[in-house]
Amino acid sequence: MGVRAALAVHPASGRGAAARVSGTVAERLREVVDHLSLAVADTVDESRELMRRAADAGLDVLVVIGGDGSMHQGVQFCAEHGVALGIVPAGTGNDLARALGVPGEPHAALDHLAASLADGARRTIDLGKVGDTWFATVLCAGFDSAVNERANALRWPSGPRRYDVAVVAELARLRPAPLIVDTDAGRLETEATLVAVGNTAYYGGGIPVCPDADPSDGLFDVTLVGAAHRRDLLRLLPTLRSGRHIDHPAVTTLRASRVTLEPANGWTAYADGDPLRPLPLTTTCVSGALAVVG
């Protein structure tokens, strides 16, 4: 039996970029799969229902056009149903695509995906899990999750520059908070500004907050910034996009397969760029939880 695929399109992703390329993507996919169904949805609930119907009909691959929020929904479905994920990035950050070496431009990504489908190329990556929710990139809390929240609310500018504007705005509200990071590799109790638990390296549209994170080693990379003053963060910011922030004395890094963040200090955790839940929480790295095309 040949490959049965579904194409999930979130038309609003990338300010309409997903909708604009969807016809081209569908046409190209029909050349390399035996059956293609379409799941065009404007809401998360609608998307999940369309994916479920595709799974009931028999499905090997789910191709998602969109940004990290769209990929996050695709990851939930694929991890739970044993379906491989195909990625065509068309969003603002595209951090999962970046981490997995998928071309950032949709048409180039489509060429890569079509070739991989034709060759039957698959690989498995780890995922993080909090309760019943999976994440593929980075779980963060503190200053960076506040930046995420503000960036998501901004209408201007577009692209990664939104995160830069949000960083400047949130600096004025910066307040360290007590944090316990309890892991299978040790326990830290400190005043903290932010914590990032990375399955992959990137968040915020290409910021390598956990620069050495490898989604196939069965471990999270954790980056913790202590009770940094605003001037410390201002010194850190220029180094973030190069990954050199981990050399700053206020930054601690570690690796672990299980991470608990507590107490309930008013921080809300974000994962894959979307709000997840307030602290406290525990997340576990699940080895080989997701199959990816390519």
PDB file of C-alpha atoms in Angstrom:
ATOM      1  CA  MET A   1       0.000   0.000   0.000  1.00  0.00           C
ATOM      2  CA  GLY A   2       1.288   3.480  -0.919  1.00  0.00           C
ATOM      3  CA  VAL A   3       1.680   6.582   1.220  1.00  0.00           C
ATOM      4  CA  ARG A   4      -1.515   8.172   2.498  1.00  0.00           C
ATOM      5  CA  ALA A   5      -1.016  11.786   3.527  1.00  0.00           C
ATOM      6  CA  ALA A   6      -3.048  14.677   4.890  1.00  0.00           C
ATOM      7  CA  LEU A   7      -2.225  18.339   4.400  1.00  0.00           C
ATOM      8  CA  ALA A   8      -3.081  20.593   7.348  1.00  0.00           C
ATOM      9  CA  VAL A   9      -3.327  24.260   6.424  1.00  0.00           C
ATOM     10  CA  HIS A  10      -3.738  27.086   8.914  1.00  0.00           C
ATOM     11  CA  PRO A  11      -4.595  29.953   6.538  1.00  0.00           C
ATOM     12  CA  ALA A  12      -3.772  32.753   8.985  1.00  0.00           C
ATOM     13  CA  SER A  13      -0.203  31.530   9.610  1.00  0.00           C
ATOM     14  CA  GLY A  14       2.464  33.955   8.467  1.00  0.00           C
ATOM     15  CA  ARG A  15      -0.210  36.585   7.844  1.00  0.00           C
ATOM     16  CA  GLY A  16      -1.721  34.504   5.091  1.00  0.00           C
ATOM     17  CA  ALA A  17       1.496  32.941   3.764  1.00  0.00           C
ATOM     18  CA  ALA A  18       0.214  29.425   4.508  1.00  0.00           C
ATOM     19  CA  ALA A  19      -2.948  30.002   2.474  1.00  0.00           C
ATOM     20  CA  ARG A  20      -1.000  31.491  -0.436  1.00  0.00           C
ATOM     21  CA  VAL A  21       1.255  28.460  -0.875  1.00  0.00           C
ATOM     22  CA  SER A  22      -1.272  25.735  -0.013  1.00  0.00           C
ATOM     23  CA  GLY A  23      -2.370  25.097  -3.607  1.00  0.00           C
ATOM     24  CA  THR A  24       1.208  24.666  -4.792  1.00  0.00           C
ATOM     25  CA  VAL A  25       2.000  22.371  -1.873  1.00  0.00           C
ATOM     26  CA  ALA A  26      -1.052  20.178  -2.499  1.00  0.00           C
ATOM     27  CA  GLU A  27      -0.280  19.890  -6.206  1.00  0.00           C
ATOM     28  CA  ARG A  28       3.322  18.863  -5.554  1.00  0.00           C
ATOM     29  CA  LEU A  29       2.399  16.373  -2.843  1.00  0.00           C
ATOM     30  CA  ARG A  30      -0.046  14.591  -5.142  1.00  0.00           C
ATOM     31  CA  GLU A  31       2.925  13.741  -7.339  1.00  0.00           C
ATOM     32  CA  VAL A  32       4.685  11.786  -4.577  1.00  0.00           C
ATOM     33  CA  VAL A  33       1.909  10.267  -2.426  1.00  0.00           C
ATOM     34  CA  ASP A  34      -0.878   7.878  -3.319  1.00  0.00           C
ATOM     35  CA  HIS A  35      -3.652   9.669  -1.498  1.00  0.00           C
ATOM     36  CA  LEU A  36      -3.907  13.226  -0.147  1.00  0.00           C
ATOM     37  CA  SER A  37      -6.681  14.661   1.996  1.00  0.00           C
ATOM     38  CA  LEU A  38      -6.951  18.328   2.955  1.00  0.00           C
ATOM     39  CA  ALA A  39      -7.545  19.717   6.442  1.00  0.00           C
ATOM     40  CA  VAL A  40      -8.035  23.482   6.202  1.00  0.00           C
ATOM     41  CA  ALA A  41      -8.920  24.904   9.611  1.00  0.00           C
ATOM     42  CA  ASP A  42      -9.171  28.313  11.275  1.00  0.00           C
ATOM     43  CA  THR A  43      -9.321  27.043  14.875  1.00  0.00           C
ATOM     44  CA  VAL A  44      -7.404  24.502  16.940  1.00  0.00           C
ATOM     45  CA  ASP A  45     -10.528  22.446  17.639  1.00  0.00           C
ATOM     46  CA  GLU A  46     -11.468  22.326  13.966  1.00  0.00           C
ATOM     47  CA  SER A  47      -7.930  21.336  13.020  1.00  0.00           C
ATOM     48  CA  ARG A  48      -7.857  18.515  15.574  1.00  0.00           C
ATOM     49  CA  GLU A  49     -11.185  17.164  14.357  1.00  0.00           C
ATOM     50  CA  LEU A  50     -10.070  17.153  10.708  1.00  0.00           C
ATOM     51  CA  MET A  51      -6.823  15.416  11.655  1.00  0.00           C
ATOM     52  CA  ARG A  52      -8.748  12.804  13.634  1.00  0.00           C
ATOM     53  CA  ARG A  53     -10.958  12.046  10.651  1.00  0.00           C
ATOM     54  CA  ALA A  54      -7.882  11.642   8.455  1.00  0.00           C
ATOM     55  CA  ALA A  55      -6.380   9.250  10.996  1.00  0.00           C
ATOM     56  CA  ASP A  56      -9.562   7.170  11.067  1.00  0.00           C
ATOM     57  CA  ALA A  57      -9.306   6.800   7.291  1.00  0.00           C
ATOM     58  CA  GLY A  58      -5.717   5.564   7.575  1.00  0.00           C
ATOM     59  CA  LEU A  59      -2.799   7.966   7.494  1.00  0.00           C
ATOM     60  CA  ASP A  60       0.984   7.703   7.181  1.00  0.00           C
ATOM     61  CA  VAL A  61       2.080  11.347   6.996  1.00  0.00           C
ATOM     62  CA  LEU A  62       0.667  14.665   8.169  1.00  0.00           C
ATOM     63  CA  VAL A  63       2.122  17.651   6.313  1.00  0.00           C
ATOM     64  CA  VAL A  64       1.650  20.957   8.140  1.00  0.00           C
ATOM     65  CA  ILE A  65       1.892  24.368   6.492  1.00  0.00           C
ATOM     66  CA  GLY A  66       2.325  27.107   9.068  1.00  0.00           C
ATOM     67  CA  GLY A  67       4.428  28.433  11.891  1.00  0.00           C
ATOM     68  CA  ASP A  68       5.467  26.961  15.209  1.00  0.00           C
ATOM     69  CA  GLY A  69       1.945  27.169  16.623  1.00  0.00           C
ATOM     70  CA  SER A  70       0.651  25.102  13.709  1.00  0.00           C
ATOM     71  CA  MET A  71       3.550  22.664  14.084  1.00  0.00           C
ATOM     72  CA  HIS A  72       2.736  22.381  17.796  1.00  0.00           C
ATOM     73  CA  GLN A  73      -0.758  21.126  16.942  1.00  0.00           C
ATOM     74  CA  GLY A  74       0.666  18.754  14.339  1.00  0.00           C
ATOM     75  CA  VAL A  75       3.121  17.371  16.898  1.00  0.00           C
ATOM     76  CA  GLN A  76       0.268  16.579  19.320  1.00  0.00           C
ATOM     77  CA  PHE A  77      -1.540  14.592  16.647  1.00  0.00           C
ATOM     78  CA  CYS A  78       1.489  12.823  15.184  1.00  0.00           C
ATOM     79  CA  ALA A  79       2.958  11.781  18.529  1.00  0.00           C
ATOM     80  CA  GLU A  80      -0.353  10.318  19.699  1.00  0.00           C
ATOM     81  CA  HIS A  81      -1.221   8.515  16.446  1.00  0.00           C
ATOM     82  CA  GLY A  82       2.173   7.263  15.251  1.00  0.00           C
ATOM     83  CA  VAL A  83       2.020   9.433  12.117  1.00  0.00           C
ATOM     84  CA  ALA A  84       5.103  11.079  10.583  1.00  0.00           C
ATOM     85  CA  LEU A  85       5.236  14.887  10.452  1.00  0.00           C
ATOM     86  CA  GLY A  86       6.117  16.769   7.264  1.00  0.00           C
ATOM     87  CA  ILE A  87       7.062  20.441   7.669  1.00  0.00           C
ATOM     88  CA  VAL A  88       6.445  23.355   5.306  1.00  0.00           C
ATOM     89  CA  PRO A  89       7.289  26.489   7.349  1.00  0.00           C
ATOM     90  CA  ALA A  90       5.117  29.529   6.683  1.00  0.00           C
ATOM     91  CA  GLY A  91       4.987  31.350  10.004  1.00  0.00           C
ATOM     92  CA  THR A  92       6.769  34.038  11.980  1.00  0.00           C
ATOM     93  CA  GLY A  93       9.381  32.101  13.923  1.00  0.00           C
ATOM     94  CA  ASN A  94       9.670  28.701  12.197  1.00  0.00           C
ATOM     95  CA  ASP A  95      11.956  27.480  14.975  1.00  0.00           C
ATOM     96  CA  LEU A  96      11.177  23.780  14.632  1.00  0.00           C
ATOM     97  CA  ALA A  97      11.982  23.868  10.928  1.00  0.00           C
ATOM     98  CA  ARG A  98      15.205  25.744  11.667  1.00  0.00           C
ATOM     99  CA  ALA A  99      16.281  23.240  14.319  1.00  0.00           C
ATOM    100  CA  LEU A 100      15.673  20.277  12.004  1.00  0.00           C
ATOM    101  CA  GLY A 101      17.477  21.798   9.024  1.00  0.00           C
ATOM    102  CA  VAL A 102      14.325  22.305   6.961  1.00  0.00           C
ATOM    103  CA  PRO A 103      14.694  25.216   4.497  1.00  0.00           C
ATOM    104  CA  GLY A 104      12.988  28.328   5.828  1.00  0.00           C
ATOM    105  CA  GLU A 105      11.427  29.342   2.510  1.00  0.00           C
ATOM    106  CA  PRO A 106       8.194  27.410   1.808  1.00  0.00           C
ATOM    107  CA  HIS A 107       8.950  26.417  -1.786  1.00  0.00           C
ATOM    108  CA  ALA A 108      12.450  25.227  -0.918  1.00  0.00           C
ATOM    109  CA  ALA A 109      11.006  23.300   2.044  1.00  0.00           C
ATOM    110  CA  LEU A 110       8.439  21.738  -0.293  1.00  0.00           C
ATOM    111  CA  ASP A 111      11.192  20.533  -2.630  1.00  0.00           C
ATOM    112  CA  HIS A 112      12.994  18.993   0.344  1.00  0.00           C
ATOM    113  CA  LEU A 113       9.796  17.373   1.611  1.00  0.00           C
ATOM    114  CA  ALA A 114       8.772  15.974  -1.783  1.00  0.00           C
ATOM    115  CA  ALA A 115      12.207  14.422  -2.292  1.00  0.00           C
ATOM    116  CA  SER A 116      12.118  12.893   1.185  1.00  0.00           C
ATOM    117  CA  LEU A 117       8.628  11.451   0.609  1.00  0.00           C
ATOM    118  CA  ALA A 118       9.727   9.964  -2.699  1.00  0.00           C
ATOM    119  CA  ASP A 119      12.770   8.369  -1.043  1.00  0.00           C
ATOM    120  CA  GLY A 120      10.896   7.242   2.060  1.00  0.00           C
ATOM    121  CA  ALA A 121      13.287   9.233   4.287  1.00  0.00           C
ATOM    122  CA  ARG A 122      12.283   9.316   7.948  1.00  0.00           C
ATOM    123  CA  ARG A 123      13.984  10.122  11.220  1.00  0.00           C
ATOM    124  CA  THR A 124      12.847  10.179  14.837  1.00  0.00           C
ATOM    125  CA  ILE A 125      13.335  12.988  17.321  1.00  0.00           C
ATOM    126  CA  ASP A 126      12.690  13.418  21.028  1.00  0.00           C
ATOM    127  CA  LEU A 127       9.799  15.441  22.405  1.00  0.00           C
ATOM    128  CA  GLY A 128       9.130  17.074  25.734  1.00  0.00           C
ATOM    129  CA  LYS A 129       5.925  16.192  27.563  1.00  0.00           C
ATOM    130  CA  VAL A 130       4.025  18.065  30.278  1.00  0.00           C
ATOM    131  CA  GLY A 131       0.961  16.123  31.365  1.00  0.00           C
ATOM    132  CA  ASP A 132      -0.795  15.243  28.116  1.00  0.00           C
ATOM    133  CA  THR A 133       0.882  17.986  26.072  1.00  0.00           C
ATOM    134  CA  TRP A 134       3.917  17.493  23.857  1.00  0.00           C
ATOM    135  CA  PHE A 135       6.418  20.144  22.773  1.00  0.00           C
ATOM    136  CA  ALA A 136       9.131  19.950  20.158  1.00  0.00           C
ATOM    137  CA  THR A 137      11.285  23.048  20.665  1.00  0.00           C
ATOM    138  CA  VAL A 138      11.657  25.000  23.930  1.00  0.00           C
ATOM    139  CA  LEU A 139       9.646  25.330  27.129  1.00  0.00           C
ATOM    140  CA  CYS A 140      10.364  28.648  28.804  1.00  0.00           C
ATOM    141  CA  ALA A 141       9.214  30.627  31.836  1.00  0.00           C
ATOM    142  CA  GLY A 142      10.009  33.997  33.320  1.00  0.00           C
ATOM    143  CA  PHE A 143      11.281  36.947  31.305  1.00  0.00           C
ATOM    144  CA  ASP A 144      11.304  35.023  28.032  1.00  0.00           C
ATOM    145  CA  SER A 145       7.727  33.763  28.381  1.00  0.00           C
ATOM    146  CA  ALA A 146       6.619  37.345  29.105  1.00  0.00           C
ATOM    147  CA  VAL A 147       8.432  38.386  25.920  1.00  0.00           C
ATOM    148  CA  ASN A 148       6.634  35.611  24.044  1.00  0.00           C
ATOM    149  CA  GLU A 149       3.278  36.791  25.323  1.00  0.00           C
ATOM    150  CA  ARG A 150       3.942  40.383  24.339  1.00  0.00           C
ATOM    151  CA  ALA A 151       5.346  39.394  20.915  1.00  0.00           C
ATOM    152  CA  ASN A 152       2.251  37.329  20.169  1.00  0.00           C
ATOM    153  CA  ALA A 153       0.095  40.378  20.871  1.00  0.00           C
ATOM    154  CA  LEU A 154       2.077  42.760  18.651  1.00  0.00           C
ATOM    155  CA  ARG A 155       0.761  43.587  15.194  1.00  0.00           C
ATOM    156  CA  TRP A 156       3.977  45.356  14.199  1.00  0.00           C
ATOM    157  CA  PRO A 157       6.719  44.674  13.269  1.00  0.00           C
ATOM    158  CA  SER A 158       6.475  41.312  11.538  1.00  0.00           C
ATOM    159  CA  GLY A 159       8.924  38.426  11.733  1.00  0.00           C
ATOM    160  CA  PRO A 160      11.654  37.991  14.340  1.00  0.00           C
ATOM    161  CA  ARG A 161      11.825  41.756  14.923  1.00  0.00           C
ATOM    162  CA  ARG A 162       8.630  41.422  16.963  1.00  0.00           C
ATOM    163  CA  TYR A 163      10.631  39.559  19.598  1.00  0.00           C
ATOM    164  CA  ASP A 164      13.279  42.288  19.720  1.00  0.00           C
ATOM    165  CA  VAL A 165      10.618  44.948  20.330  1.00  0.00           C
ATOM    166  CA  ALA A 166       8.983  42.758  22.992  1.00  0.00           C
ATOM    167  CA  VAL A 167      12.313  42.278  24.785  1.00  0.00           C
ATOM    168  CA  VAL A 168      12.838  46.025  25.129  1.00  0.00           C
ATOM    169  CA  ALA A 169       9.284  46.526  26.385  1.00  0.00           C
ATOM    170  CA  GLU A 170       9.528  43.754  29.000  1.00  0.00           C
ATOM    171  CA  LEU A 171      12.848  44.975  30.394  1.00  0.00           C
ATOM    172  CA  ALA A 172      10.977  47.754  32.182  1.00  0.00           C
ATOM    173  CA  ARG A 173       8.909  45.150  34.065  1.00  0.00           C
ATOM    174  CA  LEU A 174      11.792  42.836  34.917  1.00  0.00           C
ATOM    175  CA  ARG A 175      11.529  41.220  38.367  1.00  0.00           C
ATOM    176  CA  PRO A 176      13.495  38.108  39.424  1.00  0.00           C
ATOM    177  CA  ALA A 177      11.514  35.441  41.278  1.00  0.00           C
ATOM    178  CA  PRO A 178      12.327  32.416  43.444  1.00  0.00           C
ATOM    179  CA  LEU A 179      12.777  29.264  41.386  1.00  0.00           C
ATOM    180  CA  ILE A 180      13.646  25.648  42.111  1.00  0.00           C
ATOM    181  CA  VAL A 181      14.941  23.617  39.181  1.00  0.00           C
ATOM    182  CA  ASP A 182      14.797  19.993  40.295  1.00  0.00           C
ATOM    183  CA  THR A 183      16.168  17.457  37.793  1.00  0.00           C
ATOM    184  CA  ASP A 184      17.498  13.944  37.593  1.00  0.00           C
ATOM    185  CA  ALA A 185      20.919  15.622  37.302  1.00  0.00           C
ATOM    186  CA  GLY A 186      20.622  17.773  40.447  1.00  0.00           C
ATOM    187  CA  ARG A 187      18.659  20.512  42.185  1.00  0.00           C
ATOM    188  CA  LEU A 188      19.090  24.302  42.037  1.00  0.00           C
ATOM    189  CA  GLU A 189      17.364  26.834  44.323  1.00  0.00           C
ATOM    190  CA  THR A 190      17.831  30.432  43.282  1.00  0.00           C
ATOM    191  CA  GLU A 191      16.378  33.792  42.388  1.00  0.00           C
ATOM    192  CA  ALA A 192      15.909  33.630  38.633  1.00  0.00           C
ATOM    193  CA  THR A 193      15.075  35.853  35.712  1.00  0.00           C
ATOM    194  CA  LEU A 194      14.256  33.129  33.216  1.00  0.00           C
ATOM    195  CA  VAL A 195      14.571  29.424  32.529  1.00  0.00           C
ATOM    196  CA  ALA A 196      14.485  27.632  29.188  1.00  0.00           C
ATOM    197  CA  VAL A 197      14.177  23.864  28.782  1.00  0.00           C
ATOM    198  CA  GLY A 198      15.281  23.016  25.273  1.00  0.00           C
ATOM    199  CA  ASN A 199      14.556  19.907  23.262  1.00  0.00           C
ATOM    200  CA  THR A 200      15.936  21.908  20.343  1.00  0.00           C
ATOM    201  CA  ALA A 201      18.092  25.023  20.346  1.00  0.00           C
ATOM    202  CA  TYR A 202      15.827  27.799  19.124  1.00  0.00           C
ATOM    203  CA  TYR A 203      12.934  29.971  20.193  1.00  0.00           C
ATOM    204  CA  GLY A 204      11.749  33.494  19.417  1.00  0.00           C
ATOM    205  CA  GLY A 205      12.439  33.344  15.696  1.00  0.00           C
ATOM    206  CA  GLY A 206      15.966  31.971  15.689  1.00  0.00           C
ATOM    207  CA  ILE A 207      17.384  32.741  19.146  1.00  0.00           C
ATOM    208  CA  PRO A 208      19.598  29.770  20.167  1.00  0.00           C
ATOM    209  CA  VAL A 209      18.697  29.944  23.860  1.00  0.00           C
ATOM    210  CA  CYS A 210      19.895  26.348  24.350  1.00  0.00           C
ATOM    211  CA  PRO A 211      22.553  26.384  21.627  1.00  0.00           C
ATOM    212  CA  ASP A 212      23.800  22.815  22.066  1.00  0.00           C
ATOM    213  CA  ALA A 213      20.406  21.123  22.387  1.00  0.00           C
ATOM    214  CA  ASP A 214      20.121  17.950  20.316  1.00  0.00           C
ATOM    215  CA  PRO A 215      16.634  16.508  19.727  1.00  0.00           C
ATOM    216  CA  SER A 216      17.996  12.996  19.386  1.00  0.00           C
ATOM    217  CA  ASP A 217      20.076  12.576  22.566  1.00  0.00           C
ATOM    218  CA  GLY A 218      17.254  11.828  25.031  1.00  0.00           C
ATOM    219  CA  LEU A 219      18.084  14.910  27.122  1.00  0.00           C
ATOM    220  CA  PHE A 220      16.917  18.464  27.587  1.00  0.00           C
ATOM    221  CA  ASP A 221      19.405  21.317  27.637  1.00  0.00           C
ATOM    222  CA  VAL A 222      18.441  23.762  30.395  1.00  0.00           C
ATOM    223  CA  THR A 223      19.498  27.416  30.373  1.00  0.00           C
ATOM    224  CA  LEU A 224      18.921  29.335  33.609  1.00  0.00           C
ATOM    225  CA  VAL A 225      19.525  33.060  34.061  1.00  0.00           C
ATOM    226  CA  GLY A 226      19.873  34.046  37.703  1.00  0.00           C
ATOM    227  CA  ALA A 227      18.795  37.285  39.406  1.00  0.00           C
ATOM    228  CA  ALA A 228      20.193  39.475  36.663  1.00  0.00           C
ATOM    229  CA  HIS A 229      19.909  43.253  36.782  1.00  0.00           C
ATOM    230  CA  ARG A 230      18.557  45.078  33.748  1.00  0.00           C
ATOM    231  CA  ARG A 231      22.067  46.128  32.807  1.00  0.00           C
ATOM    232  CA  ASP A 232      23.142  42.456  32.874  1.00  0.00           C
ATOM    233  CA  LEU A 233      20.351  41.524  30.513  1.00  0.00           C
ATOM    234  CA  LEU A 234      21.231  44.433  28.260  1.00  0.00           C
ATOM    235  CA  ARG A 235      24.740  42.994  28.029  1.00  0.00           C
ATOM    236  CA  LEU A 236      23.322  39.528  27.407  1.00  0.00           C
ATOM    237  CA  LEU A 237      20.914  40.511  24.651  1.00  0.00           C
ATOM    238  CA  PRO A 238      23.501  41.147  21.912  1.00  0.00           C
ATOM    239  CA  THR A 239      24.984  37.684  22.554  1.00  0.00           C
ATOM    240  CA  LEU A 240      21.682  35.779  22.388  1.00  0.00           C
ATOM    241  CA  ARG A 241      21.551  35.323  18.633  1.00  0.00           C
ATOM    242  CA  SER A 242      25.086  33.970  18.595  1.00  0.00           C
ATOM    243  CA  GLY A 243      24.585  31.601  21.540  1.00  0.00           C
ATOM    244  CA  ARG A 244      27.421  33.254  23.494  1.00  0.00           C
ATOM    245  CA  HIS A 245      25.081  34.167  26.362  1.00  0.00           C
ATOM    246  CA  ILE A 246      25.862  30.832  28.005  1.00  0.00           C
ATOM    247  CA  ASP A 247      29.328  32.182  28.859  1.00  0.00           C
ATOM    248  CA  HIS A 248      27.893  34.976  31.040  1.00  0.00           C
ATOM    249  CA  PRO A 249      28.436  34.446  34.801  1.00  0.00           C
ATOM    250  CA  ALA A 250      24.696  34.890  35.477  1.00  0.00           C
ATOM    251  CA  VAL A 251      23.878  31.917  33.239  1.00  0.00           C
ATOM    252  CA  THR A 252      23.837  28.278  34.371  1.00  0.00           C
ATOM    253  CA  THR A 253      23.392  25.365  31.963  1.00  0.00           C
ATOM    254  CA  LEU A 254      22.721  21.703  32.583  1.00  0.00           C
ATOM    255  CA  ARG A 255      21.315  18.603  30.900  1.00  0.00           C
ATOM    256  CA  ALA A 256      18.576  16.354  32.228  1.00  0.00           C
ATOM    257  CA  SER A 257      15.828  14.028  31.075  1.00  0.00           C
ATOM    258  CA  ARG A 258      13.336  15.264  33.685  1.00  0.00           C
ATOM    259  CA  VAL A 259      12.876  18.842  34.900  1.00  0.00           C
ATOM    260  CA  THR A 260      10.550  20.167  37.600  1.00  0.00           C
ATOM    261  CA  LEU A 261      10.065  23.933  37.893  1.00  0.00           C
ATOM    262  CA  GLU A 262       8.565  25.283  41.119  1.00  0.00           C
ATOM    263  CA  PRO A 263       7.099  26.985  43.142  1.00  0.00           C
ATOM    264  CA  ALA A 264       4.019  28.752  41.782  1.00  0.00           C
ATOM    265  CA  ASN A 265       5.784  32.119  41.485  1.00  0.00           C
ATOM    266  CA  GLY A 266       3.397  33.794  39.045  1.00  0.00           C
ATOM    267  CA  TRP A 267       5.276  32.645  35.953  1.00  0.00           C
ATOM    268  CA  THR A 268       3.437  31.031  33.055  1.00  0.00           C
ATOM    269  CA  ALA A 269       5.327  28.504  30.960  1.00  0.00           C
ATOM    270  CA  TYR A 270       5.280  28.725  27.187  1.00  0.00           C
ATOM    271  CA  ALA A 271       6.133  25.804  24.900  1.00  0.00           C
ATOM    272  CA  ASP A 272       6.656  25.991  21.133  1.00  0.00           C
ATOM    273  CA  GLY A 273       5.789  29.675  21.446  1.00  0.00           C
ATOM    274  CA  ASP A 274       2.309  29.065  22.884  1.00  0.00           C
ATOM    275  CA  PRO A 275       1.071  29.429  26.482  1.00  0.00           C
ATOM    276  CA  LEU A 276       1.130  26.090  28.288  1.00  0.00           C
ATOM    277  CA  ARG A 277       0.343  26.442  32.009  1.00  0.00           C
ATOM    278  CA  PRO A 278       1.483  28.281  35.141  1.00  0.00           C
ATOM    279  CA  LEU A 279       4.269  26.888  37.294  1.00  0.00           C
ATOM    280  CA  PRO A 280       4.797  24.510  39.016  1.00  0.00           C
ATOM    281  CA  LEU A 281       5.195  21.810  36.385  1.00  0.00           C
ATOM    282  CA  THR A 282       7.263  18.778  35.481  1.00  0.00           C
ATOM    283  CA  THR A 283       8.414  17.953  31.983  1.00  0.00           C
ATOM    284  CA  THR A 284      10.008  14.752  30.692  1.00  0.00           C
ATOM    285  CA  CYS A 285      12.090  14.181  27.577  1.00  0.00           C
ATOM    286  CA  VAL A 286      10.591  11.238  25.661  1.00  0.00           C
ATOM    287  CA  SER A 287      13.194   9.691  23.364  1.00  0.00           C
ATOM    288  CA  GLY A 288      12.188   9.056  19.748  1.00  0.00           C
ATOM    289  CA  ALA A 289       8.603  10.205  20.297  1.00  0.00           C
ATOM    290  CA  LEU A 290       8.099  11.804  16.866  1.00  0.00           C
ATOM    291  CA  ALA A 291       8.789  10.616  13.332  1.00  0.00           C
ATOM    292  CA  VAL A 292       9.698  13.400  10.900  1.00  0.00           C
ATOM    293  CA  VAL A 293       9.833  13.217   7.106  1.00  0.00           C
ATOM    294  CA  GLY A 294      13.290  14.097   5.820  1.00  0.00           C
TER     295      GLY A 294
END
